[in-house]
Amino acid sequence: MSLPQEKIYTETDYYNLPEDVRAELIDGRIYYQAAPNRIHQTILSELHAVIHSYLKSNHGACRIYPAPFAVKLFKDNDKTVVEPDISVICDPNKLTDRGCVGAPDWIIEIISPGNPGHDMIYKLNLYANAGVREYWIVDPRNKTVFVYYLEQKDFGAKAYSFQDNIKVNIYDDLWINFPSLDL
């Protein structure tokens, strides 16, 4: 007797999920997500406000989108659609009515207590392979921010605390002053 085969899901399955279901599709597997807690949403709101204000005042082409916002990381792969907490996309050609097709320039994930390894290991590799230029992992429990600059020629990683003023590497003049955030 053979073992039952695990179902491989596609983008069509993802988009057919009920609207009130939070999930991501990664390599054909659906990962359901619980509703974020208050501190997660506070951090998301504060970061979104700072980044949005910067983008608006600099009249650039980049746009910021908070979750839920669908990102199909690989144009020709219908088995991966993620919903980063914050996505910054600078190429308007990547934007569709459904979200983003292709790698955002900058992604921020705020770790949920249930599965920190998912964002810290699995998604780091996924985003690096997709061509995301910069990836931040914000850890509310430990009050740390891990910044990964993923451009091949300048790949780097650095750890910060919530007491630091953190440089956004994809911009020349954007710093996120964590102590000034209302956390």
Coordinates of C-alpha atoms in Angstrom, one line a residue, residues 50-129:
V50 CA 7.5 56.5 9.2
I51 CA 8.2 54.8 5.9
H52 CA 5.0 56.1 4.2
S53 CA 5.9 59.7 5.4
Y54 CA 9.4 59.3 4.0
L55 CA 8.2 58.0 0.6
K56 CA 5.6 60.7 0.3
S57 CA 7.9 63.5 1.2
N58 CA 10.5 62.3 -1.3
H59 CA 8.0 62.0 -4.2
G60 CA 9.6 58.7 -5.2
A61 CA 8.1 55.8 -7.2
C62 CA 8.2 53.4 -4.3
R63 CA 5.0 52.4 -2.6
I64 CA 4.4 50.8 0.8
Y65 CA 1.8 48.1 1.5
P66 CA 1.0 46.6 4.9
A67 CA -0.4 43.0 5.3
P68 CA -2.6 41.6 4.1
F69 CA -1.0 42.2 0.7
A70 CA -0.3 39.3 -1.7
V71 CA 3.2 39.0 -3.1
K72 CA 3.9 36.5 -5.8
L73 CA 7.6 36.4 -5.4
F74 CA 8.4 34.5 -8.6
K75 CA 6.7 35.5 -11.8
D76 CA 6.7 32.0 -13.3
N77 CA 6.0 30.1 -10.1
D78 CA 2.3 29.6 -9.1
K79 CA 3.1 27.8 -5.8
T80 CA 4.4 30.7 -3.7
V81 CA 2.3 33.7 -2.6
V82 CA 3.4 35.4 0.7
E83 CA 1.9 38.2 2.7
P84 CA 4.8 40.1 4.3
D85 CA 3.9 42.5 7.2
I86 CA 5.3 45.4 5.2
S87 CA 6.3 45.4 1.5
V88 CA 8.0 48.3 -0.3
I89 CA 7.9 48.1 -4.0
C90 CA 9.8 50.6 -6.2
D91 CA 8.9 49.2 -9.7
P92 CA 5.3 50.1 -10.5
N93 CA 5.3 47.4 -13.2
K94 CA 5.3 44.8 -10.5
L95 CA 2.0 46.0 -9.1
T96 CA -1.3 44.4 -10.1
D97 CA -4.9 44.5 -8.9
R98 CA -4.1 41.4 -6.7
G99 CA -0.8 42.7 -5.2
C100 CA 2.8 42.4 -6.4
V101 CA 4.3 40.0 -8.9
G102 CA 8.1 39.8 -8.4
A103 CA 10.3 40.6 -5.4
P104 CA 9.6 43.8 -3.4
D105 CA 12.6 46.0 -2.8
W106 CA 12.2 45.9 1.0
I107 CA 10.3 43.5 3.2
I108 CA 9.7 43.7 7.0
E109 CA 8.4 40.8 9.0
I110 CA 7.4 41.1 12.6
I111 CA 7.9 37.8 14.3
S112 CA 4.9 36.1 15.9
P113 CA 5.6 34.1 19.1
G114 CA 4.3 30.9 17.6
N115 CA 6.9 30.3 14.8
P116 CA 10.0 32.6 14.8
G117 CA 12.0 30.2 12.7
H118 CA 9.6 30.6 9.8
D119 CA 10.6 34.3 9.4
M120 CA 14.2 34.0 10.5
I121 CA 15.3 31.0 8.4
Y122 CA 12.8 29.9 5.9
K123 CA 11.6 33.3 4.7
L124 CA 15.1 34.8 4.8
N125 CA 16.2 32.2 2.2
L126 CA 13.0 32.5 0.2
Y127 CA 13.4 36.3 0.0
A128 CA 17.1 36.2 -0.8
N129 CA 16.4 33.7 -3.7

